[in-house]
Coordinates of C-alpha atoms and ligand atoms in Angstrom, one line a residue:
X6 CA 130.9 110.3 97.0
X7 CA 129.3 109.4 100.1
X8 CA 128.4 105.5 98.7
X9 CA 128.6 102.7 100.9
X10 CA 129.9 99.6 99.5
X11 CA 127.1 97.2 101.1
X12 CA 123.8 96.9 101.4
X13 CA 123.7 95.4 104.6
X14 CA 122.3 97.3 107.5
X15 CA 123.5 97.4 110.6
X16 CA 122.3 98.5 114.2
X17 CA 122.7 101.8 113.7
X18 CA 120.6 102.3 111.1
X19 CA 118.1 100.8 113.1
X20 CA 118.7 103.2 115.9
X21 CA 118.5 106.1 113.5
X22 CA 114.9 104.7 111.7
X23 CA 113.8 104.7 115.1
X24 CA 114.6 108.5 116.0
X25 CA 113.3 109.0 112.7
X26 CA 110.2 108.1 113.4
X27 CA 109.7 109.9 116.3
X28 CA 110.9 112.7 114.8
X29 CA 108.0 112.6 111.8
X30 CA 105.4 112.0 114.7
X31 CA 106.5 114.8 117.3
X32 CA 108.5 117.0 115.1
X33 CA 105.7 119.0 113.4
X34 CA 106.6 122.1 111.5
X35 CA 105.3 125.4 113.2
X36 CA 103.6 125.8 109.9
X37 CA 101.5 122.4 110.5
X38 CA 98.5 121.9 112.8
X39 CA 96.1 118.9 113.7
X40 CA 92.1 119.7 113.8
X41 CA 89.5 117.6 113.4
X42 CA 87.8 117.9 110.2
X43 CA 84.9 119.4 111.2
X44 CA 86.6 122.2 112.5
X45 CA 87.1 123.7 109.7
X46 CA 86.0 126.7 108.0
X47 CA 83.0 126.0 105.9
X48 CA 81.2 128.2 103.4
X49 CA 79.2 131.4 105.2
X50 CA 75.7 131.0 105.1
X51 CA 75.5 134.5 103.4
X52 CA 74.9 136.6 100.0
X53 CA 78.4 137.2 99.2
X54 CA 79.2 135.6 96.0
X55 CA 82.7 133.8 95.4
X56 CA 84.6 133.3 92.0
X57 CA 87.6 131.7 91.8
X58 CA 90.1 131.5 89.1
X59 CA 92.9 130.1 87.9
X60 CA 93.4 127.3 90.7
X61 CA 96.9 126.0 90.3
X62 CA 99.4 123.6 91.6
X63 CA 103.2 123.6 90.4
X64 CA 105.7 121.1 91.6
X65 CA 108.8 122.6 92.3
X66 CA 110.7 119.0 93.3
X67 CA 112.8 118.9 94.7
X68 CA 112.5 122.2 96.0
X69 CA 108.5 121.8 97.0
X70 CA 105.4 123.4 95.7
X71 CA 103.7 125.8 95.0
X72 CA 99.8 126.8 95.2
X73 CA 97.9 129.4 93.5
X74 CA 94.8 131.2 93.2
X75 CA 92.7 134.4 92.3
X76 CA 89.7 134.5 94.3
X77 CA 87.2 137.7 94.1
X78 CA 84.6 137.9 96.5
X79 CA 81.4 140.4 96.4
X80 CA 82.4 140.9 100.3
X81 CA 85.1 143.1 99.1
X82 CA 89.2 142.7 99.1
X83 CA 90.6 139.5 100.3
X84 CA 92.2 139.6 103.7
X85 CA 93.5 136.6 104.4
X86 CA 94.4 132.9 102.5
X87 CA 95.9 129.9 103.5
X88 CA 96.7 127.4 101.8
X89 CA 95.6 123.2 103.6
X90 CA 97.6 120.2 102.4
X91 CA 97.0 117.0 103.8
X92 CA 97.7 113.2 102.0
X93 CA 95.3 111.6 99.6
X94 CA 92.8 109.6 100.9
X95 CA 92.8 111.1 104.7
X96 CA 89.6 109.6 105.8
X97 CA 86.5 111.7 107.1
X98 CA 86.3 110.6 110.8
X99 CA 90.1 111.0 111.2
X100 CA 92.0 113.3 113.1
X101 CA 94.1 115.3 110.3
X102 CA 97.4 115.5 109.8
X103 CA 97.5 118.7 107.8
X104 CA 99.9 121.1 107.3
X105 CA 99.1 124.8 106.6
X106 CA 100.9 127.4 104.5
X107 CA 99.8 131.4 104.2
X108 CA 98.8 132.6 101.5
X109 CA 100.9 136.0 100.1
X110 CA 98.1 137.9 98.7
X111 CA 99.3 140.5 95.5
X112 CA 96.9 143.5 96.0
X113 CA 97.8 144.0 92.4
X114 CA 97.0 141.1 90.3
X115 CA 95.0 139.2 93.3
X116 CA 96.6 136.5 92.7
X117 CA 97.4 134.6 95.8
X118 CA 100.7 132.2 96.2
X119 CA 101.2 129.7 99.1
X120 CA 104.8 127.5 99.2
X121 CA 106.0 124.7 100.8
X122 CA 110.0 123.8 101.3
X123 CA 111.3 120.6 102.7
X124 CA 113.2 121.7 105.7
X125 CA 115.3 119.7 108.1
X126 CA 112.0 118.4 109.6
X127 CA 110.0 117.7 107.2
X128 CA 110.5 116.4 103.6
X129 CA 108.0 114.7 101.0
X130 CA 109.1 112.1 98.2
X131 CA 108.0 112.8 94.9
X132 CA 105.5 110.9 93.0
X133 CA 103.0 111.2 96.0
X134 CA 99.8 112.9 95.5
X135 CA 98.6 116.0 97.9
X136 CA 95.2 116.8 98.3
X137 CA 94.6 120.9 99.1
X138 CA 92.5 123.3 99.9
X139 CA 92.1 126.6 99.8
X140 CA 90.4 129.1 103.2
X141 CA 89.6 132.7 101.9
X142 CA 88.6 135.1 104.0
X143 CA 87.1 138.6 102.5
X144 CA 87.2 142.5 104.6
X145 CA 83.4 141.6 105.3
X146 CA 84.3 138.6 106.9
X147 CA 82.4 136.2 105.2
X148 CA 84.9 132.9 104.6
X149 CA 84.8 130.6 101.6
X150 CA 86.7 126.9 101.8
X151 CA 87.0 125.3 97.8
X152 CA 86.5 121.9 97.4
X153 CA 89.6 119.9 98.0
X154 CA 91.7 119.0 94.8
X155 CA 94.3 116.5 93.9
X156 CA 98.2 117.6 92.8
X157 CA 101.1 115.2 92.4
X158 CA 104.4 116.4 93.3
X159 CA 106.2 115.7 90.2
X160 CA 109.7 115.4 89.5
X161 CA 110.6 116.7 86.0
X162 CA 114.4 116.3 86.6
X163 CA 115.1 113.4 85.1
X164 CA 113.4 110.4 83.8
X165 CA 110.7 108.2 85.7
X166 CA 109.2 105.0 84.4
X167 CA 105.7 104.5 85.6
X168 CA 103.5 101.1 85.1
X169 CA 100.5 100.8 87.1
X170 CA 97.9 97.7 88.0
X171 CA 94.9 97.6 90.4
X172 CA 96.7 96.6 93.1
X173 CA 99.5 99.5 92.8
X174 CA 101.6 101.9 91.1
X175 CA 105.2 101.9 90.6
X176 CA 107.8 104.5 89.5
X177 CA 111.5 104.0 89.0
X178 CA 114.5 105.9 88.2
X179 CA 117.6 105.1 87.0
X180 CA 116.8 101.1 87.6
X181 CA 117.3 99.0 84.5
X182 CA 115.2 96.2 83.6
X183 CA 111.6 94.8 84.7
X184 CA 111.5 96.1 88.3
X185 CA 108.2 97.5 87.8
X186 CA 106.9 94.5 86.7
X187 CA 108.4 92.1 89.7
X188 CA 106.8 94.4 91.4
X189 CA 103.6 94.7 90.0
X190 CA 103.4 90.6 89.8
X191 CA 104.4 90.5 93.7
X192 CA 101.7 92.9 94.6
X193 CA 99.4 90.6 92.3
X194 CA 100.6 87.6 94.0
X195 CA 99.5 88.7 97.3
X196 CA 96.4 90.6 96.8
X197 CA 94.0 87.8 98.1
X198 CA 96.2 87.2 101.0
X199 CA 95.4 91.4 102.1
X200 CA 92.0 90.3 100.7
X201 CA 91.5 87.2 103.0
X202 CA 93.1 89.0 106.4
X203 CA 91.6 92.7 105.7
X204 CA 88.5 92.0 104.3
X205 CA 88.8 95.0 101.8
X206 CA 91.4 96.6 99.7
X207 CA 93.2 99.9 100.9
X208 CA 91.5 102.4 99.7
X209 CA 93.9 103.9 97.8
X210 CA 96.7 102.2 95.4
X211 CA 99.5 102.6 97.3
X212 CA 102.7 104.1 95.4
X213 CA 105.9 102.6 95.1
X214 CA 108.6 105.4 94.2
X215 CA 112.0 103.5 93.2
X216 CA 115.5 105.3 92.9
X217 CA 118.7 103.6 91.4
X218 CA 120.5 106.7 92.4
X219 CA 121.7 107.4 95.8
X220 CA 122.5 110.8 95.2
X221 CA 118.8 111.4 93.3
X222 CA 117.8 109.9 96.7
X223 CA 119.4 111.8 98.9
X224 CA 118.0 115.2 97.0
X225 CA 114.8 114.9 98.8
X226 CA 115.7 113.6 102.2
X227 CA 116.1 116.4 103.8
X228 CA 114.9 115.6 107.5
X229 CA 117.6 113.0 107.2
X230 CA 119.9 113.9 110.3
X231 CA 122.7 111.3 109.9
X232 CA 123.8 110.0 106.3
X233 CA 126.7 108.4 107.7
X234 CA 128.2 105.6 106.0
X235 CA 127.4 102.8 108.5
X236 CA 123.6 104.0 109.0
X237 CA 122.0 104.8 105.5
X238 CA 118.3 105.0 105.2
X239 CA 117.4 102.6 102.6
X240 CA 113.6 103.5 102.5
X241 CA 110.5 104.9 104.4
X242 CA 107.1 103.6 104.2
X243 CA 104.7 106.7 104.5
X244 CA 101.0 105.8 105.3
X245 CA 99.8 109.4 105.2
X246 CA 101.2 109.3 101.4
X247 CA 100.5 105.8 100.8
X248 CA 103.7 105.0 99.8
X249 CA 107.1 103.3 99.7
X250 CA 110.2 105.0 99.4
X251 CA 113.6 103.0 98.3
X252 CA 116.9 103.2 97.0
X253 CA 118.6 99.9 95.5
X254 CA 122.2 100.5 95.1
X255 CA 125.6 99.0 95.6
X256 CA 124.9 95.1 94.8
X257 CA 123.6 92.6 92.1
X258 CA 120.6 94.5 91.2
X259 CA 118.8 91.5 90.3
X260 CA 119.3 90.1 93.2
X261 CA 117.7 93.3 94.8
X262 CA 114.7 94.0 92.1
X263 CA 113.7 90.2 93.9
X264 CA 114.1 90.9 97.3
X265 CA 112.7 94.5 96.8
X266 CA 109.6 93.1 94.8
X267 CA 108.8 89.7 96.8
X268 CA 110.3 91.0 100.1
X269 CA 110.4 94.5 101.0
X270 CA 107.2 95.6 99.3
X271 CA 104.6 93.5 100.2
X272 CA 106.0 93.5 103.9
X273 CA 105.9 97.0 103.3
X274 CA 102.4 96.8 102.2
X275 CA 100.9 95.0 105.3
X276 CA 102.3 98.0 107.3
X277 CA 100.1 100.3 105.0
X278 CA 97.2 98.2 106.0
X279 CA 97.9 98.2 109.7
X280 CA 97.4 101.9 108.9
X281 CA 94.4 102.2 107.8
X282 CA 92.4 99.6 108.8
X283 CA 93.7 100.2 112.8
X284 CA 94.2 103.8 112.5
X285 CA 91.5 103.8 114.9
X286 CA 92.5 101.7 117.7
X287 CA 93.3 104.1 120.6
X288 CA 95.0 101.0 122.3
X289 CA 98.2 100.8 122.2
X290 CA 99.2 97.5 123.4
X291 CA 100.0 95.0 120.6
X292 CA 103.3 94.3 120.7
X293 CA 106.3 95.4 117.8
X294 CA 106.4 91.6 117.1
X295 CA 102.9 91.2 116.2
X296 CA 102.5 93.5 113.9
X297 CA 106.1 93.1 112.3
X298 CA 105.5 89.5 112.3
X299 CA 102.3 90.0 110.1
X300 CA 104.3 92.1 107.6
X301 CA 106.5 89.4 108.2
X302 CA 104.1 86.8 107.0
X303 CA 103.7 88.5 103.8
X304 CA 107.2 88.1 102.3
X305 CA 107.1 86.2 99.0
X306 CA 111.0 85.7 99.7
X307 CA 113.2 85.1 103.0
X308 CA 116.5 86.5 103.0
X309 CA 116.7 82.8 105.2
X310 CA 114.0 80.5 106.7
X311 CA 113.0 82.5 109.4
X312 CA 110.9 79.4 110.6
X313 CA 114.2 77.1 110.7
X314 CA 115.6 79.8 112.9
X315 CA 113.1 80.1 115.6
X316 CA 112.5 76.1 115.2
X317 CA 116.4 76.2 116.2
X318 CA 116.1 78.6 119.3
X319 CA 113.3 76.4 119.9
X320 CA 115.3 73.1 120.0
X321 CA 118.2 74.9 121.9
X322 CA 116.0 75.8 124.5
X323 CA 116.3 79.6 123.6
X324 CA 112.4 80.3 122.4
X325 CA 111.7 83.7 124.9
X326 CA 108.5 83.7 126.1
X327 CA 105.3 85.5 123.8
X328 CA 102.7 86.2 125.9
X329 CA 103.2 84.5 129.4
X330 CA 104.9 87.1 132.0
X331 CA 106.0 89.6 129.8
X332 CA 105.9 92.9 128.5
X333 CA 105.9 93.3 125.4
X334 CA 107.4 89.6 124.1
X335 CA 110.6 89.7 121.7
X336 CA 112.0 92.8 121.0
X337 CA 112.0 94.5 117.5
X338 CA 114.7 96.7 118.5
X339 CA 117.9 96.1 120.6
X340 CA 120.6 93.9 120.1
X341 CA 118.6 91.5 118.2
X342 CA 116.0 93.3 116.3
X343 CA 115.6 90.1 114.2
X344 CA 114.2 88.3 117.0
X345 CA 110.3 89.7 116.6
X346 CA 110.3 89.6 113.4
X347 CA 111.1 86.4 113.4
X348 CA 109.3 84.8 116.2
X349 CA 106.1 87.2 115.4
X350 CA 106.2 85.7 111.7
X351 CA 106.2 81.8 113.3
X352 CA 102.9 83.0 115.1
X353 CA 101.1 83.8 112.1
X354 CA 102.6 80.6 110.4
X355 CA 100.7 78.5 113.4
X356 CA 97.6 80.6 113.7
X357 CA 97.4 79.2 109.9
X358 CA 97.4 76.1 111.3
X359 CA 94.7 76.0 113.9
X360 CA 91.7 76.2 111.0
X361 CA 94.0 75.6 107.5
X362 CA 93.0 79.3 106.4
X363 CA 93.6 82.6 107.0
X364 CA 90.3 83.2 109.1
X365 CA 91.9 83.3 112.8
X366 CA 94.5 86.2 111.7
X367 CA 91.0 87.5 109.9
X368 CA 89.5 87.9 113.0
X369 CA 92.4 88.8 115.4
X370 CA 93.4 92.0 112.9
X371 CA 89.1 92.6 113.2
X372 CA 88.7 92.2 116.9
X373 CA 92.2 94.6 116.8
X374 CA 89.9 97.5 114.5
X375 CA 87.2 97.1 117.3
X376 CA 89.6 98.1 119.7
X377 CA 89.4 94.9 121.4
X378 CA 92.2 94.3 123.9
X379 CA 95.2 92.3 122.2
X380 CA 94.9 89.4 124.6
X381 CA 91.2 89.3 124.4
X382 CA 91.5 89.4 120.6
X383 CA 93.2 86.0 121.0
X384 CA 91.4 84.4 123.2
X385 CA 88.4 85.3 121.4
X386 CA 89.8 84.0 117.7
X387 CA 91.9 80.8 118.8
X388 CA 89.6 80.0 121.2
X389 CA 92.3 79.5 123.6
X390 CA 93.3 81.0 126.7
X391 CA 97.0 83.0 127.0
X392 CA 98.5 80.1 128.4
X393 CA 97.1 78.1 125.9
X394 CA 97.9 79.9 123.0
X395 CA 102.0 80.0 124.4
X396 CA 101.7 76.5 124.9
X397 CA 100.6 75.3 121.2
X398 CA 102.6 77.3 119.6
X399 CA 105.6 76.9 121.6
X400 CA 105.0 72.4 121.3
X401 CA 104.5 73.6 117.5
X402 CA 107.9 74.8 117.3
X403 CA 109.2 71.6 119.2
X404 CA 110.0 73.6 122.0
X405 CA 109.2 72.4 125.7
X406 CA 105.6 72.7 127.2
X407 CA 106.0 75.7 129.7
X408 CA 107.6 79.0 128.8
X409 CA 111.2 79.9 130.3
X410 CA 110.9 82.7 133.2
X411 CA 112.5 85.3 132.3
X412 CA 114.7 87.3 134.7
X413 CA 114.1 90.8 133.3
X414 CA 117.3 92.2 132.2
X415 CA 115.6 95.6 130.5
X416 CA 113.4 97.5 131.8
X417 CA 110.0 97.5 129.8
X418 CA 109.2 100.5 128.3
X419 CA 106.8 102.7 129.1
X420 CA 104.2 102.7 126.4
X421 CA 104.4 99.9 123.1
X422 CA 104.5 102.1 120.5
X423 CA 102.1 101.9 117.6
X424 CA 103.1 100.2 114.4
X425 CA 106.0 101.9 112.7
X426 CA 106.3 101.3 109.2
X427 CA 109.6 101.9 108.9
X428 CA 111.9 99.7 106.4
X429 CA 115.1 98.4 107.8
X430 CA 116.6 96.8 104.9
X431 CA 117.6 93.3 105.4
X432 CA 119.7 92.6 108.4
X433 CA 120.6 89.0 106.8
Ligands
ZN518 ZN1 108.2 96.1 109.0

């Protein structure tokens, strides 16, 4: 059995998260394309009468799904059918991520049947919910779209446990005990926090889809390219699905149910609300630390005191520099991933301090949704210039006045990438 003995994650799994997540942004099937909304097919403004029957959706998990329909037109035989999938609460004004199946049209029953298989570039989890569509098209060429409708890929394979609140909904497989509640009770914990930074709920309630079983686990990852022992992906955080993915094995599972509940989740969370509520920011210059250090920020429960680390590089003279002559501040990847994470999370700590509330990282993550420049967005809610800002919170830390001058020894990338919501475990 391919079963690691620890928990602990090491660099290459952070490596391999990162390819993964290039690979689930570039990688798209050749089934799956990206169009506006608008774009698509509406209803012909014509006399041609539509009657659809027997709409279906049956999960297959972990082997996919498949959609149905019998459509009949008054234009005549049905030409062509395919099938739209897309996640749940896809906003209106957003580019879609949609993937497309054809329809397989019986000219005997009418019945028409589009499938979906997890490949080794795309897989879903289960437990999420698809919305779907149907595009008919009839020999007179008048189209009809249906209205969109909600499925959940189910897994009937073994037993789930499912517990709900208005703040999220949890399922968990072979996991003893109260995991759903910690859960449930962490989410509850922190939903003023979202509140007081966001302004809004998500949405949507996001999902949070729990296996005790690393082989159960391992059933549906099939885009998975490296299941090596030394670099096991421990979970995924999906914002098109609204959900987080995880597997808890190998140590003192209360332990874990703790860290997963108080730790991993609502960090995990914070990166669902990046999602959506800067999904339309076509700037791509905050930094990995910022928005890791926010997610950061929302941990219930440190695997150690982060602050009492970076207060130490502080003291030691090691505090790299934020803002002031660099590109991109402390790296989130690299030989010390910890590092951004870390730092970014003291910077939310201090922009706490500057009013005693939550209303300067209110109106930074704002200004951010108006697609105000990064800097621009701090200046403008601190009040503060750059230099300013790196001072404060560098004398905060008890670190000296001006920032170090860093002798580049990388070269900075290209682009910053935008937020990846990736979970990488605990790299205590
Ligand atoms: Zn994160």
């Amino acid at each position: 059995m391919r079963r690691p003995a620890v928990f602990i994650v090491t660099m290459a799994l952070v490596l391999v998260l990162a390819g993964l997540s290039v690979l689930n942004r570039a990688a798209a099937p050749a089934s799956a394309s990206e169009q506006p909304g608008a774009s698509l097919d509406r209803p012909a403004q014509d006399s041609t009468e539509w009657v659809l029957d027997e709409m279906s959706f049956e999960s297959n998990y972990p082997d996919g799904f498949t959609f149905r329909i019998t459509p009949r037109s008054t234009g005549g035989e049905i030409v062509r059918a395919r099938l739209v999938w897309y996640g749940p609460a896809q906003r209106a004004n957003q580019t879609r991520r949609v993937n497309v199946e054809e329809g397989e049209i019986d000219p005997e029953t009418g019945v028409i049947t589009a499938r979906w298989e997890p490949s080794a570039t795309q897989m879903v989890p289960p437990w999420v919910q698809i919305r779907y569509h149907w595009e008919l098209r009839d020999e007179s060429g008048s189209v009809y779209e249906t209205e969109p409708a909600l499925a959940e890929y189910e897994d009937n394979t073994r037993d789930w446990t499912r517990a709900e609140s208005e703040d999220a909904i949890v399922f968990s497989a072979d996991l003893s005990g109260d995991v759903e509640e910690l859960v449930l009770d962490a989410m509850a914990e922190r939903h003023d926090t979202y509140l007081a930074v966001w302004g809004a709920s998500l949405p949507y309630r996001p999902r949070v889809i729990l296996f005790g079983d690393y082989d159960a686990w391992l059933e549906w990852r099939t885009a998975d390219t490296n299941t090596s022992e030394t670099s096991v992906v421990v979970g995924q955080t999906y914002d098109q699905w609204g959900a987080i993915v995880q597997v808890l094995f190998g140590r003192d599972l209360d332990e874990a149910y703790r860290d997963l509940a108080y730790g991993t989740v609502v960090h995990e969370v914070e990166h669902l609300y990046q999602n959506e509520f800067h999904s339309g920011r076509r700037l791509y210059d905050v930094p990995g630390w910022f928005y890791e250090g926010d997610a950061t920020f929302f941990e219930l429960r440190q695997s150690y005191d982060y602050e009492q680390r970076v207060r130490g590089m502080a003291a030691a003279d090691d505090l790299p520099p934020l803002l002031v002559g660099v590109v991109g501040g402390p790296r989130i990847d690299g030989e010390r991933p910890r590092d951004g994470y870390d730092i970014g999370y003291t910077f939310f700590v201090w922009m706490q301090t500057l009013r005693g509330d939550l209303s300067v990282h209110r109106d930074v993550m704002a200004a951010l949704a108006q697609n105000v420049p990064f800097i621009e967005a701090l200046e403008a809610a601190t009040g503060m210039t750059k230099d300013e800002i790196e001072r404060e919170w560098r004398l905060w830390l008890g670190a000296s006045e001006a920032a170090p001058t860093l002798i580049p020894t990388w070269t900075p990338p290209p682009f910053l990438e935008p937020p990846t919501p990736m979970q990488f475990g605990q790299s205590n």
